[in-house]
Structure formats: C-alpha cells, structure tokens
Tab-separated table of C-alpha atoms in Angstrom:
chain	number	residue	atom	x	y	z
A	12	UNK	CA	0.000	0.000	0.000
A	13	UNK	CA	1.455	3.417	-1.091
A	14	UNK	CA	1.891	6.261	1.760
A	15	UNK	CA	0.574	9.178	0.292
A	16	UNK	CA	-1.736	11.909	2.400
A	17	UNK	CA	-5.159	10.592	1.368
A	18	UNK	CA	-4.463	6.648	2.076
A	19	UNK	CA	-3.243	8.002	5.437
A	20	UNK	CA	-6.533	10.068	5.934
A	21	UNK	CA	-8.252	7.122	5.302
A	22	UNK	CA	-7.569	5.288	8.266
A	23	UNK	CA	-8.091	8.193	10.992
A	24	UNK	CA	-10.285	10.745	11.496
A	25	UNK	CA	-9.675	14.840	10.825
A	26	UNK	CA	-9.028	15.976	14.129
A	27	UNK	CA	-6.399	12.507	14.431
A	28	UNK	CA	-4.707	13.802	11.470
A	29	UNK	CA	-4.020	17.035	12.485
A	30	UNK	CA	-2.908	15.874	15.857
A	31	UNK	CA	-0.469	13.622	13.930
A	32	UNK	CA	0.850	16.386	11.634
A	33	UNK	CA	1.477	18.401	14.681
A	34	UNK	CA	3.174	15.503	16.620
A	35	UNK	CA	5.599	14.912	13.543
A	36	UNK	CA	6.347	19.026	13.367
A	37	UNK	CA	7.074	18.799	16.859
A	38	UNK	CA	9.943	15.895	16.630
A	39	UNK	CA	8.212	13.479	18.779
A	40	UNK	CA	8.979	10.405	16.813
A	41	UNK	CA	12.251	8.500	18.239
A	42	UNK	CA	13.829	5.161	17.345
A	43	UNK	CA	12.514	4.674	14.390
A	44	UNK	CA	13.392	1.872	12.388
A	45	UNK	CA	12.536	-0.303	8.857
A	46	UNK	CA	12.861	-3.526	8.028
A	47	UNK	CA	11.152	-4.559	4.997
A	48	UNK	CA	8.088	-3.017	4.792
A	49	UNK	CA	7.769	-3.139	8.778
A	50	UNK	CA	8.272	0.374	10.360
A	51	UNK	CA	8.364	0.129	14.355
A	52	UNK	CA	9.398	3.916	16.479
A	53	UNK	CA	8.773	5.239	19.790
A	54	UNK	CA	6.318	8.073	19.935
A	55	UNK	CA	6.707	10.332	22.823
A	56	UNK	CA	3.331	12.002	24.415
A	57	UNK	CA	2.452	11.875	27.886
A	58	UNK	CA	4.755	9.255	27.940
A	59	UNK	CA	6.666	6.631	25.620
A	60	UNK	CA	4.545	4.956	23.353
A	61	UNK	CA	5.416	2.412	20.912
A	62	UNK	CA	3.758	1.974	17.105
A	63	UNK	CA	3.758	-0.622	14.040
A	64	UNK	CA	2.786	-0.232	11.039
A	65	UNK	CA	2.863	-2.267	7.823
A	66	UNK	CA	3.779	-0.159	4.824
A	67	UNK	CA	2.777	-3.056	2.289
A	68	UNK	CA	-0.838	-4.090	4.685
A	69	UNK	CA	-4.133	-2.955	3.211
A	70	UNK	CA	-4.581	-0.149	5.805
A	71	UNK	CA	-1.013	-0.341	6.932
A	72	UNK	CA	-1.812	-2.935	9.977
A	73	UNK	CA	-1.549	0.023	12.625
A	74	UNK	CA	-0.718	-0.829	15.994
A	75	UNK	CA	0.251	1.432	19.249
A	76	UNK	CA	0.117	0.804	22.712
A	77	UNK	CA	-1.336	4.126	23.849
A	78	UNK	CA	-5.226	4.216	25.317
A	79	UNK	CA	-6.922	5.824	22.070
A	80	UNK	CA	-10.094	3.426	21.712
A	81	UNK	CA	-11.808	5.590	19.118
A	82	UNK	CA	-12.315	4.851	15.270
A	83	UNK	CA	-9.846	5.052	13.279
A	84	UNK	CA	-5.750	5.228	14.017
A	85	UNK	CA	-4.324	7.467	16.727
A	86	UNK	CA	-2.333	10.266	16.373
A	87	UNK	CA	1.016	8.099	17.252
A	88	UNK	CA	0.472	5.807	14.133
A	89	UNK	CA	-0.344	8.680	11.729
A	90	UNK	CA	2.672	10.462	13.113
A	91	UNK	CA	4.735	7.432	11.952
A	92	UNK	CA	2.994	7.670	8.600
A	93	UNK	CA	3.836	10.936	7.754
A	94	UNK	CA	7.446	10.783	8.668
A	95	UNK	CA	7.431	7.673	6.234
A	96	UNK	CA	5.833	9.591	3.883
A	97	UNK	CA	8.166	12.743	3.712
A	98	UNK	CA	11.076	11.391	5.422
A	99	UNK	CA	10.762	7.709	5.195
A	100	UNK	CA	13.667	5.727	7.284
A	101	UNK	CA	16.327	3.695	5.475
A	102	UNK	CA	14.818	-0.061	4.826
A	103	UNK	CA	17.677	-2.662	7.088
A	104	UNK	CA	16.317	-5.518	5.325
A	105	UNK	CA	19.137	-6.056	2.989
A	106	UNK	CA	21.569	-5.196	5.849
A	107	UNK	CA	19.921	-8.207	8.250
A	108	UNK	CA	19.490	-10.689	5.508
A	109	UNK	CA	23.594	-10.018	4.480
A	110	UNK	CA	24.607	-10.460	8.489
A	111	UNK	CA	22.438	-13.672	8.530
A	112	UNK	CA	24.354	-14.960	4.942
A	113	UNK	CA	27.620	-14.273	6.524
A	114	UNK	CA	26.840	-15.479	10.283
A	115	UNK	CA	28.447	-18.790	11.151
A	116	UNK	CA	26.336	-21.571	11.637
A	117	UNK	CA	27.226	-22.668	15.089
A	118	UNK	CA	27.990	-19.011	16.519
A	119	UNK	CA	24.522	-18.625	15.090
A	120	UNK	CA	23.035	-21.553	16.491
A	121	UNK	CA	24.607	-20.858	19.865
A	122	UNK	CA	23.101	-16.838	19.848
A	123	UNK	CA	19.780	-18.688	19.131
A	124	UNK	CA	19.831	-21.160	21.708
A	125	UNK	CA	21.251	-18.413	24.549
A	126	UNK	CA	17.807	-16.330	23.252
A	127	UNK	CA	15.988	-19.225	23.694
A	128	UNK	CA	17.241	-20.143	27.013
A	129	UNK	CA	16.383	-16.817	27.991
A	130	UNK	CA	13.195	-15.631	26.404
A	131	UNK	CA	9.606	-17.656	27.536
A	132	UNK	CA	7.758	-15.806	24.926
A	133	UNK	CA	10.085	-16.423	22.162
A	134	UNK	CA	10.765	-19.824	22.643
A	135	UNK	CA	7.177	-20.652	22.563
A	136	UNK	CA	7.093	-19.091	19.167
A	137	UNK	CA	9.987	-20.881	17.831
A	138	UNK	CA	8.607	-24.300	18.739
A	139	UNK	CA	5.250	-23.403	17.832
A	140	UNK	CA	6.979	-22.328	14.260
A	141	UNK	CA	9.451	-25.721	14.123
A	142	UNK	CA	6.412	-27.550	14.627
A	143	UNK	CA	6.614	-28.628	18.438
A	144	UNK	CA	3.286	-28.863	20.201
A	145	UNK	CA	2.596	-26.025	23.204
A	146	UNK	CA	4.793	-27.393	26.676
A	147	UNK	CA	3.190	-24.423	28.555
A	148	UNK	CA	-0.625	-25.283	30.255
A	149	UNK	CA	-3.442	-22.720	30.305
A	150	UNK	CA	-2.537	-22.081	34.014
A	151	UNK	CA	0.829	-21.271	32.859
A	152	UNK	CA	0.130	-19.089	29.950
A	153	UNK	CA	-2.696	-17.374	32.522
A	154	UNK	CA	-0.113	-16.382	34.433
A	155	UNK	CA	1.847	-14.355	32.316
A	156	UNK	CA	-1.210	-12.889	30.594
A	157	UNK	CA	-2.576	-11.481	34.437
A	158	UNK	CA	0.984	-10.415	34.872
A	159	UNK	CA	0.603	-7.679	32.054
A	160	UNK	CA	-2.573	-6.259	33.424
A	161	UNK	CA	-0.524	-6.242	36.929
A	162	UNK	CA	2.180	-4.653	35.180
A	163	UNK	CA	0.194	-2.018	33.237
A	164	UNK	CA	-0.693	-0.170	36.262
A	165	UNK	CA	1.285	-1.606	39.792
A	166	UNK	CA	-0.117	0.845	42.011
A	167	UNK	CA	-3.831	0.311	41.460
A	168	UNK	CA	-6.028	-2.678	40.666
A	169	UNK	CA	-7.294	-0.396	37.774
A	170	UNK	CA	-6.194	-0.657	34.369
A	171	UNK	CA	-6.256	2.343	32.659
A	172	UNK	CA	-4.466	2.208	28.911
A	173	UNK	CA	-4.679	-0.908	26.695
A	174	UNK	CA	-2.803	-3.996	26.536
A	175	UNK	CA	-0.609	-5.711	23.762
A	176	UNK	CA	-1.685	-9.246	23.610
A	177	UNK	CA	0.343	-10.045	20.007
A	178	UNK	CA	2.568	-12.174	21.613
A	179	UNK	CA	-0.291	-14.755	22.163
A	180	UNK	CA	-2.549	-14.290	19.182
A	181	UNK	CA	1.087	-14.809	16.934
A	182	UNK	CA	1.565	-17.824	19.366
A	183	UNK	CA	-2.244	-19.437	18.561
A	184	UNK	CA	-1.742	-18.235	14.641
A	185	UNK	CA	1.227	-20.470	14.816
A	186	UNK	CA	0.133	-23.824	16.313
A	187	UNK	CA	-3.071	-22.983	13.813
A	188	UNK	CA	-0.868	-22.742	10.767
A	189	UNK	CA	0.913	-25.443	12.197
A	190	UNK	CA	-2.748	-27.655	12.354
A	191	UNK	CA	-1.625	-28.001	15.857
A	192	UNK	CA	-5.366	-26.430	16.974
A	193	UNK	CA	-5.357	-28.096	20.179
A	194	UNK	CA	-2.345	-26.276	21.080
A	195	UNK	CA	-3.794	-23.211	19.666
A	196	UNK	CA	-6.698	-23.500	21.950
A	197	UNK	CA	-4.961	-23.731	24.747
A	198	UNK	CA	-3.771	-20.726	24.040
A	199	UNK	CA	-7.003	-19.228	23.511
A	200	UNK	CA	-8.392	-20.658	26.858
A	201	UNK	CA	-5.682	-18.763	28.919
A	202	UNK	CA	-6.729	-15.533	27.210
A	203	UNK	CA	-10.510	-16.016	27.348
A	204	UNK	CA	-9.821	-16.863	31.017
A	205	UNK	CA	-7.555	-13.766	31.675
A	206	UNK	CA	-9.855	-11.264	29.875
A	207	UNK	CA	-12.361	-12.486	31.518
A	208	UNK	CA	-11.653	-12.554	34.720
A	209	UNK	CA	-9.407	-8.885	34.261
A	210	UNK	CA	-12.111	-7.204	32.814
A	211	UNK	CA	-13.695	-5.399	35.638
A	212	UNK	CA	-10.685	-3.890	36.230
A	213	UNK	CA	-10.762	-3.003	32.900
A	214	UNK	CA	-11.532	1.500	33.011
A	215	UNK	CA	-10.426	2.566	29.540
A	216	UNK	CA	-9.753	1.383	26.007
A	217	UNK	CA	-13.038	-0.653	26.503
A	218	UNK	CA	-13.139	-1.725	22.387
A	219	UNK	CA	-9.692	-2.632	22.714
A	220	UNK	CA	-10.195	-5.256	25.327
A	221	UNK	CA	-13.578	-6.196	23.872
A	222	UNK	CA	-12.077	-7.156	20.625
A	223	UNK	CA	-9.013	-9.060	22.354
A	224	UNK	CA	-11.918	-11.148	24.122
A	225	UNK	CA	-13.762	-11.644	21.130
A	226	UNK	CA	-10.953	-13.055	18.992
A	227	UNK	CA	-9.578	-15.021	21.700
A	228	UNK	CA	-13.222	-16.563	22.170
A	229	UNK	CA	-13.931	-17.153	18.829
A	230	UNK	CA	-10.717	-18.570	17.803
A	231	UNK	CA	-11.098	-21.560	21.039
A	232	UNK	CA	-14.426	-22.630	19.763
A	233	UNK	CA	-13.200	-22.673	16.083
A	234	UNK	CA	-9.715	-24.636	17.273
A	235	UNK	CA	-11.524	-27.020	19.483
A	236	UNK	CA	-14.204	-27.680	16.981
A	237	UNK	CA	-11.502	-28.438	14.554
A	238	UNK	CA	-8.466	-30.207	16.662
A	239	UNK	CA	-10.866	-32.642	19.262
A	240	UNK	CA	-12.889	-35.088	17.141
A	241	UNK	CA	-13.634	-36.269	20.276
A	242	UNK	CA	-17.249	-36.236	21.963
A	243	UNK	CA	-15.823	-35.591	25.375
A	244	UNK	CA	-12.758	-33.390	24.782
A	245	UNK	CA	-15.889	-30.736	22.854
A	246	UNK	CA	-18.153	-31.565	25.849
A	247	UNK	CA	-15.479	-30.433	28.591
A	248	UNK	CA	-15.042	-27.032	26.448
A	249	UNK	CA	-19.056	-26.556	26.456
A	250	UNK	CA	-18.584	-27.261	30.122
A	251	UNK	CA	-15.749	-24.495	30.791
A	252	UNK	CA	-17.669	-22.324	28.260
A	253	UNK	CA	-20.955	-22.424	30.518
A	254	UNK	CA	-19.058	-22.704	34.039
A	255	UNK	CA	-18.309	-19.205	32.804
A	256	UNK	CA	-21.205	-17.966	31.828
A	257	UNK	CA	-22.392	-17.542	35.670
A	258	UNK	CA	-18.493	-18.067	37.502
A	259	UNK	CA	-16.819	-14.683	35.311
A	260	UNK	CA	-17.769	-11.112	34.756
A	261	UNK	CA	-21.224	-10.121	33.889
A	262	UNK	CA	-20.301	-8.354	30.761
A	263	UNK	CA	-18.911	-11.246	28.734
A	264	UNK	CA	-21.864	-13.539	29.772
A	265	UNK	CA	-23.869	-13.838	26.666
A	266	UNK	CA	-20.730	-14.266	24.684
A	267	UNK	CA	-19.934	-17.585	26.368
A	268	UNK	CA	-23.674	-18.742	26.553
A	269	UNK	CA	-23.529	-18.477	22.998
A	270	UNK	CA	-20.261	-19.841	22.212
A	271	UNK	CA	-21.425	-22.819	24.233
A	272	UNK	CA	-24.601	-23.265	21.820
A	273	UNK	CA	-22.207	-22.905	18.964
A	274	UNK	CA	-20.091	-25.808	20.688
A	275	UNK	CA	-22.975	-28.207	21.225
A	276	UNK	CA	-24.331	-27.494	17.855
A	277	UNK	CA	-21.052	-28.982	16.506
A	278	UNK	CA	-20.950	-31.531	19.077
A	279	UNK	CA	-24.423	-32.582	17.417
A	280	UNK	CA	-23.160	-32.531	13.811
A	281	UNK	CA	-20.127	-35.093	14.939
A	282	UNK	CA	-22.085	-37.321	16.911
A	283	UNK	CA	-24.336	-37.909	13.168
A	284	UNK	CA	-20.825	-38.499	11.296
C-alpha cells in the first residue's frame, strides 16, 4: 500500500490527522526503524509509546500501545505515517538478511539457543513455528497474561491504557498454521480466562479489550471444533464455556452462553458423522 496523504486520511479521522501532523512538526517520533516493509518507532506524548505499522498491509496494519479506543488510528500511528511519507527511514532488510548470509552456523546456532534459554515468549514461538506442540498449560500461559494487566498499572487494581496481547494471538496463529489447533486452543483458553476474569478492572480502552476477548473466544471454539474429534474433549469445552457464563464477569456472559450453543451445535453434527 502506497503512503501518500489521502491513504493516510483514510484510516483516521480529521481531528487525528491534524494531531499527527502536529506531533511529527514537533519531533516526537524517536527510534525509528525499517525492516522490509515493517516500520516500528517510539512516539513520545504523555509518555513513551510504541507503534507498528505495515507499509505493504491494506490499511497499513496500525498498531500502538497508547489508550486511544476511538475509530480510526491514533495520532502516534499517523505520526509514523507521515514521517514515512516525507522522510521515510532507510529499509535494514538487505543489511539483516547479508549479516544472517555471513553469520556462522554454530555461533549462530549458539546466539539462538542463549535467546531461547532466555526468552519464555520467544521460545514458545519458535517451537510453535518448528512444529513442536505447546509445553506451557493454560494455568501457565494465565499467568503471564494477568501479569501484564498487573504490570500495566502496579499501584492500582485499575487498568487504565490498553494492553498488547500479540505475543499470544502470533503464538495461537502459529500452532493454527501449524494444524496443531489443540495447542492453539490452549492458548485461547488462557486468554478467554484472563480477559475475563481482568475485565472489571478493565476503566479505559473498553473496544480494545472487547475485541481481544472476542478473537480469543472465537478462535477456542473454532480450534476445538476443529483439533478434538472427540465427543468428550468438545463436551469439557461446552462445560468451561458455561461454568463461565455464571463463575466470570457479567459483561462477557452472553458471549460464552452463545459460544457454548455454537459448541454443542457442533458436538451434534459429529455425533451424526
């Protein structure tokens, strides 16, 4: 996708715009960096915030980690734009892929592993990607989940600003690409369960934790529909799926009521295979 001043309009709102013209005239973009046609930066406002964007993704795949939960992108993202636009930062593509070419194999392998050894998050993702099925259970993966919203805001139960959840969604769209759906769904469970149990502390950003919830829900039921053609491994997740309906927060209630019925309808269409 080009990065011209109308496909950047197109994905924010007037006022946004001009906030982000203003942010870029004031030199509040730091760190900014291209690889490919991924452009990452630090955006500074009433603190440090951190944007993505996809210069080749229909819409340019905008991400930030600020609280804006209105349509359209926020001012950080269209900053980023614009400075790609009239200034845009030198691509390091060629300059990774020719340290990777000339990289010894076991110096390599060794810088890999030490990551590895090192790095919960990544590792996960580097199994899931080799193929390995998930060694973490949804307790586990819970655990770091709740750990964010603890981290987000230490001195108050209250979470204020949204949360980046990519790490686990990339996780589940492995084992998925992988056809390793149960993994996948295990996945899902621990950030159905998190979200769900979270979200009353939850005061700001509310689309951006509804949505979270929503594709986290949707993509269990899909995974466990797909990965358990077994009767009782679909009838546990009905089970969890209406323990919650009364046991979690009020809010998300009809969603698992009717994920359940989604559940038991395909629970019905296997039993008649």
């Amino acid at each position: 996708m080009d990065v011209t001043e109308d496909t950047v309009r197109d994905i924010c709102t007037d006022a946004v715009f001009e906030r982000g013209e203003r942010y870029l005239a004031e030199g509040r973009i730091h760190e900014i960096h291209r690889v490919d046609s991924t452009v990452t930066a630090v955006v500074s406002g009433s603190r440090q915030y951190d944007v993505r964007v996809d210069l080749a993704a229909d819409g340019f795949a905008p991400w930030c980690d600020c609280p804006y939960d209105r349509p359209g992108a926020c001012k950080h993202v269209v900053a980023v734009l614009l400075r790609c636009l009239d200034d845009p930062p030198a691509d390091d593509g060629d300059r990774l892929d020719a340290a990777l070419d000339s990289a010894d194999d076991d110096e390599l392998r060794a810088f890999l592993r030490d990551e590895l050894a090192t790095n919960t998050d990544l590792r996960e993702r580097f199994l899931a990607g080799v193929g390995e099925p998930t060694s973490q259970s949804v307790g586990e993966l819970r655990a770091s989940i709740d750990r964010r919203f603890h981290e987000t805001n230490p001195e108050y139960h209250v979470v204020f600003e949204p949360i980046d959840f990519t790490q686990w969604f990339e996780l589940a769209n492995e084992y998925r690409e992988q056809e390793r759906h149960a993994s996948a769904a295990t996945v899902y469970r621990a950030l159905v369960e998190s979200l769900d149990d979270n979200m009353e502390r939850v005061d700001g950003a509310y689309d951006h934790f509804s949505r979270a919830f929503s594709q986290a829900l949707d993509g269990y039921v899909d995974c466990v529909a797909t990965a358990n053609r077994d009767a009782d491994a679909v009838t546990d997740a009905v089970a969890f799926l209406e323990e919650r309906v009364t046991a979690g927060t009020p809010v998300p209630a009809d969603h698992f009521e009717k994920a359940a019925v989604e559940l038991r309808a395909k629970l019905g269409e296997q039993a008649e295979e």
